[in-house]
mmCIF file of C-alpha atoms in Angstrom:
data_model
loop_
_atom_site.group_PDB
_atom_site.id
_atom_site.type_symbol
_atom_site.label_atom_id
_atom_site.label_comp_id
_atom_site.label_asym_id
_atom_site.label_seq_id
_atom_site.Cartn_x
_atom_site.Cartn_y
_atom_site.Cartn_z
ATOM 1 C CA MET A 1 102.843 109.911 69.953
ATOM 2 C CA GLN A 2 101.551 106.505 68.877
ATOM 3 C CA ASN A 3 102.574 107.368 65.300
ATOM 4 C CA GLU A 4 106.090 108.192 66.508
ATOM 5 C CA ILE A 5 106.318 104.841 68.302
ATOM 6 C CA LEU A 6 105.211 103.064 65.122
ATOM 7 C CA ASP A 7 107.678 105.142 63.089
ATOM 8 C CA LEU A 8 110.498 104.287 65.493
ATOM 9 C CA ASN A 9 109.581 100.584 65.370
ATOM 10 C CA GLU A 10 109.593 100.716 61.555
ATOM 11 C CA LYS A 11 113.030 102.376 61.519
ATOM 12 C CA ASN A 12 114.352 99.791 63.981
ATOM 13 C CA GLN A 13 112.968 96.999 61.805
ATOM 14 C CA LYS A 14 114.658 98.448 58.699
ATOM 15 C CA LEU A 15 117.949 98.740 60.559
ATOM 16 C CA LYS A 16 117.646 95.151 61.799
ATOM 17 C CA THR A 17 117.043 93.952 58.233
ATOM 18 C CA THR A 18 120.051 95.908 56.947
ATOM 19 C CA LEU A 19 122.257 94.531 59.699
ATOM 20 C CA LYS A 20 121.151 90.980 58.998
ATOM 21 C CA GLU A 21 121.692 91.393 55.252
ATOM 22 C CA ASN A 22 125.199 92.632 55.899
ATOM 23 C CA ASN A 23 125.784 90.124 58.715
ATOM 24 C CA ILE A 24 126.711 92.880 61.175
ATOM 25 C CA ASN A 25 126.851 92.665 64.978
ATOM 26 C CA ASN A 26 123.887 90.678 66.284
ATOM 27 C CA ASN A 27 124.322 92.288 69.709
ATOM 28 C CA LEU A 28 123.321 95.652 68.217
ATOM 29 C CA ILE A 29 120.184 94.088 66.770
ATOM 30 C CA ASP A 30 119.218 92.789 70.215
ATOM 31 C CA SER A 31 119.870 96.143 71.904
ATOM 32 C CA LEU A 32 117.454 97.966 69.573
ATOM 33 C CA SER A 33 114.520 95.898 70.783
ATOM 34 C CA LYS A 34 115.648 95.741 74.406
ATOM 35 C CA ARG A 35 116.403 99.414 75.169
ATOM 36 C CA TYR A 36 112.846 100.639 75.859
ATOM 37 C CA GLU A 37 109.681 99.061 77.187
ATOM 38 C CA TYR A 38 106.241 100.668 77.155
ATOM 39 C CA ILE A 39 104.253 99.665 80.230
ATOM 40 C CA HIS A 40 100.501 100.131 79.853
ATOM 41 C CA ALA A 41 98.591 101.530 82.841
ATOM 42 C CA SER A 42 95.087 102.751 83.654
ATOM 43 C CA VAL A 43 94.243 105.928 85.552
ATOM 44 C CA GLU A 44 92.792 105.362 89.010
ATOM 45 C CA LYS A 45 92.475 109.040 89.923
ATOM 46 C CA ASN A 46 92.926 112.332 88.063
ATOM 47 C CA ASN A 47 92.601 115.703 89.782
ATOM 48 C CA TRP A 48 93.219 117.797 86.667
ATOM 49 C CA ALA A 49 91.401 120.864 88.069
ATOM 50 C CA LEU A 50 93.925 121.436 90.866
ATOM 51 C CA LYS A 51 96.956 123.737 90.598
ATOM 52 C CA LYS A 52 99.202 120.829 91.613
ATOM 53 C CA ASN A 53 97.809 118.153 89.343
ATOM 54 C CA ILE A 54 98.737 114.535 89.888
ATOM 55 C CA ILE A 55 97.275 111.322 88.533
ATOM 56 C CA LEU A 56 97.308 107.897 90.142
ATOM 57 C CA LEU A 57 98.069 104.849 87.982
ATOM 58 C CA ASN A 58 97.453 101.151 88.638
ATOM 59 C CA LYS A 59 101.064 100.065 88.134
ATOM 60 C CA GLY A 60 103.848 100.131 90.725
ATOM 61 C CA ALA A 61 107.166 98.689 91.832
ATOM 62 C CA VAL A 62 106.073 95.102 91.163
ATOM 63 C CA ASN A 63 105.696 96.129 87.506
ATOM 64 C CA GLY A 64 109.159 97.688 87.410
ATOM 65 C CA ILE A 65 107.965 101.279 87.819
ATOM 66 C CA LYS A 66 110.439 103.771 89.321
ATOM 67 C CA LYS A 67 110.518 107.481 90.044
ATOM 68 C CA GLY A 68 111.473 109.659 87.100
ATOM 69 C CA MET A 69 109.925 107.509 84.372
ATOM 70 C CA PRO A 70 108.128 109.563 81.682
ATOM 71 C CA VAL A 71 104.395 108.987 81.181
ATOM 72 C CA HIS A 72 102.437 109.667 77.985
ATOM 73 C CA ASN A 73 99.468 108.583 75.931
ATOM 74 C CA GLU A 74 98.823 108.578 72.181
ATOM 75 C CA LYS A 75 98.389 112.377 72.243
ATOM 76 C CA GLY A 76 101.658 113.229 73.969
ATOM 77 C CA SER A 77 103.521 113.767 77.222
ATOM 78 C CA ILE A 78 101.574 113.664 80.491
ATOM 79 C CA GLY A 79 104.275 113.949 83.139
ATOM 80 C CA VAL A 80 106.774 112.018 85.232
ATOM 81 C CA VAL A 81 106.393 109.325 87.892
ATOM 82 C CA SER A 82 106.961 111.035 91.260
ATOM 83 C CA GLU A 83 105.934 108.426 93.868
ATOM 84 C CA VAL A 84 105.781 104.621 93.776
ATOM 85 C CA ASN A 85 104.530 101.851 96.038
ATOM 86 C CA ASN A 86 104.099 98.167 95.250
ATOM 87 C CA ASN A 87 100.986 98.368 93.071
ATOM 88 C CA PHE A 88 100.440 102.038 92.255
ATOM 89 C CA CYS A 89 102.356 105.110 91.175
ATOM 90 C CA GLN A 90 101.734 108.828 91.270
ATOM 91 C CA VAL A 91 102.499 111.036 88.284
ATOM 92 C CA THR A 92 103.239 114.740 88.567
ATOM 93 C CA THR A 93 101.728 116.069 85.361
ATOM 94 C CA LEU A 94 102.578 119.018 83.147
ATOM 95 C CA LEU A 95 99.686 120.810 84.899
ATOM 96 C CA HIS A 96 101.603 121.282 88.157
ATOM 97 C CA LEU A 97 102.985 124.562 89.461
ATOM 98 C CA LYS A 98 106.331 122.897 90.232
ATOM 99 C CA THR A 99 106.697 121.309 86.790
ATOM 100 C CA ARG A 100 109.962 122.161 85.052
ATOM 101 C CA ILE A 101 110.747 119.943 82.082
ATOM 102 C CA TYR A 102 113.599 120.271 79.601
ATOM 103 C CA ALA A 103 112.008 120.612 76.169
ATOM 104 C CA LEU A 104 113.115 120.777 72.544
ATOM 105 C CA ILE A 105 111.493 122.745 69.734
ATOM 106 C CA LYS A 106 111.596 120.892 66.419
ATOM 107 C CA LYS A 107 110.540 121.337 62.831
ATOM 108 C CA ASP A 108 110.895 118.448 60.392
ATOM 109 C CA SER A 109 113.017 116.574 62.976
ATOM 110 C CA VAL A 110 115.485 119.487 63.176
ATOM 111 C CA VAL A 111 116.058 120.951 66.662
ATOM 112 C CA LEU A 112 115.501 124.717 66.523
ATOM 113 C CA GLY A 113 115.915 125.510 70.205
ATOM 114 C CA GLU A 114 115.548 124.316 73.766
ATOM 115 C CA GLY A 115 114.330 125.557 77.110
ATOM 116 C CA PHE A 116 112.345 124.636 80.201
ATOM 117 C CA LEU A 117 108.616 124.021 80.114
ATOM 118 C CA THR A 118 106.622 125.305 83.086
ATOM 119 C CA TRP A 119 102.941 125.816 83.887
ATOM 120 C CA ASN A 120 101.456 129.075 85.200
ATOM 121 C CA GLY A 121 98.217 127.522 86.481
ATOM 122 C CA ASN A 122 95.905 129.477 84.172
ATOM 123 C CA SER A 123 94.724 126.883 81.648
ATOM 124 C CA ASN A 124 94.705 123.090 81.354
ATOM 125 C CA LYS A 125 95.369 123.447 77.619
ATOM 126 C CA TYR A 126 98.562 125.511 77.686
ATOM 127 C CA ALA A 127 102.042 125.380 79.210
ATOM 128 C CA GLN A 128 104.807 127.969 78.956
ATOM 129 C CA LEU A 129 108.284 127.688 77.459
ATOM 130 C CA GLU A 130 110.968 130.352 77.751
ATOM 131 C CA ILE A 131 113.822 130.416 75.236
ATOM 132 C CA GLY A 132 116.556 132.826 74.179
ATOM 133 C CA ILE A 133 115.623 135.891 72.140
ATOM 134 C CA ASP A 134 118.014 134.832 69.351
ATOM 135 C CA ILE A 135 116.309 131.477 68.710
ATOM 136 C CA ARG A 136 114.083 131.596 65.613
ATOM 137 C CA VAL A 137 110.890 129.603 65.989
ATOM 138 C CA ASN A 138 107.412 129.874 64.512
ATOM 139 C CA VAL A 139 103.813 129.196 65.456
ATOM 140 C CA ASN A 140 102.976 125.491 64.929
ATOM 141 C CA ASP A 141 106.569 124.302 65.487
ATOM 142 C CA SER A 142 106.482 121.143 67.639
ATOM 143 C CA VAL A 143 107.711 120.773 71.211
ATOM 144 C CA PHE A 144 109.143 117.479 72.505
ATOM 145 C CA SER A 145 110.544 116.160 75.769
ATOM 146 C CA SER A 146 114.172 115.046 76.084
ATOM 147 C CA LYS A 147 112.921 111.477 75.459
ATOM 148 C CA ASN A 148 111.444 112.648 72.147
ATOM 149 C CA ILE A 149 107.873 112.441 73.431
ATOM 150 C CA TYR A 150 105.540 114.977 71.821
ATOM 151 C CA ILE A 151 104.374 117.713 74.225
ATOM 152 C CA GLY A 152 102.503 120.105 71.955
ATOM 153 C CA LYS A 153 102.927 122.889 69.431
ATOM 154 C CA ILE A 154 103.760 126.578 69.634
ATOM 155 C CA ASP A 155 100.572 128.628 69.716
ATOM 156 C CA GLN A 156 101.912 132.090 70.545
ATOM 157 C CA ILE A 157 105.329 133.793 70.826
ATOM 158 C CA ASN A 158 105.855 136.841 73.049
ATOM 159 C CA SER A 159 109.197 138.653 73.047
ATOM 160 C CA LYS A 160 110.406 140.058 76.362
ATOM 161 C CA ILE A 161 113.212 142.384 75.303
ATOM 162 C CA SER A 162 114.079 143.394 78.866
ATOM 163 C CA SER A 163 115.003 139.825 79.835
ATOM 164 C CA ASN A 164 116.429 138.765 76.453
ATOM 165 C CA SER A 165 113.949 135.905 76.188
ATOM 166 C CA GLN A 166 110.847 134.788 74.364
ATOM 167 C CA LYS A 167 107.886 133.492 76.312
ATOM 168 C CA ILE A 168 106.080 130.839 74.299
ATOM 169 C CA GLU A 169 102.586 129.492 74.811
ATOM 170 C CA VAL A 170 102.526 125.770 74.033
ATOM 171 C CA LEU A 171 99.202 124.182 73.104
ATOM 172 C CA LEU A 172 99.403 120.799 74.843
ATOM 173 C CA GLY A 173 98.672 117.642 72.891
ATOM 174 C CA VAL A 174 97.006 115.850 75.810
ATOM 175 C CA ASP A 175 93.457 116.541 76.962
ATOM 176 C CA PHE A 176 94.106 116.356 80.697
ATOM 177 C CA LYS A 177 90.395 116.150 81.524
ATOM 178 C CA ASN A 178 90.073 112.817 79.729
ATOM 179 C CA ILE A 179 93.115 110.687 80.501
ATOM 180 C CA GLN A 180 92.174 107.041 80.967
ATOM 181 C CA GLU A 181 94.961 104.891 79.543
ATOM 182 C CA VAL A 182 98.674 105.745 79.512
ATOM 183 C CA PHE A 183 102.118 104.325 78.758
ATOM 184 C CA ILE A 184 105.049 104.489 81.157
ATOM 185 C CA LEU A 185 108.404 104.604 79.371
ATOM 186 C CA LYS A 186 110.980 102.292 80.913
ATOM 187 C CA ASP A 187 114.598 102.611 79.790
ATOM 188 C CA LYS A 188 116.020 99.183 80.572
ATOM 189 C CA LEU A 189 119.580 100.446 80.128
ATOM 190 C CA LYS A 190 119.185 103.411 82.504
ATOM 191 C CA ASN A 191 121.355 101.884 85.248
ATOM 192 C CA GLU A 192 124.189 101.356 82.788
ATOM 193 C CA LEU A 193 123.833 104.922 81.534
ATOM 194 C CA ASN A 194 123.810 106.291 85.101
ATOM 195 C CA TYR A 195 127.185 104.612 85.701
ATOM 196 C CA PHE A 196 128.819 107.234 83.465
ATOM 197 C CA GLN A 197 126.927 110.141 85.043
ATOM 198 C CA LYS A 198 128.144 109.711 88.615
#
């Protein structure tokens, strides 16, 4: 994930340079750097062995943290902020029986399919993704969140003809036993975006 952040920053920098060279819309240049903020946090508590896994982070409302913000580290997606007080927040991780995350399957930046990622409680290394039977994917294709945060890669594909779906085992990028430092993704334009989704 850290590589993707660096790649995105490099692309933004190239676009800024191009815009400046062509003297185009300075407001667009500003918006590229102001859209997202990565807030660093440390893990206070991690109960990865439970069926309803949550982690507690040392950042809260005073740091601008709100419910629904995605959380990740350099290995990939961890989960979503589910509770917040002034100085701490709770994250419902991918290893939670109620987890249901919209996910995209990609290869070479091309979206091959989409579905919802869930967790069956059997392993802290795998999550499950169900997609349509007509979607062509392969082992080792990558899985990302809707915010383009890496989740993992396809490890196994099982066709379920009776339900017209494929059940996919996703090898998670994050080692949930050893999470110490994370990033919380803050979309600073979220309120403006929500205005059009009322």
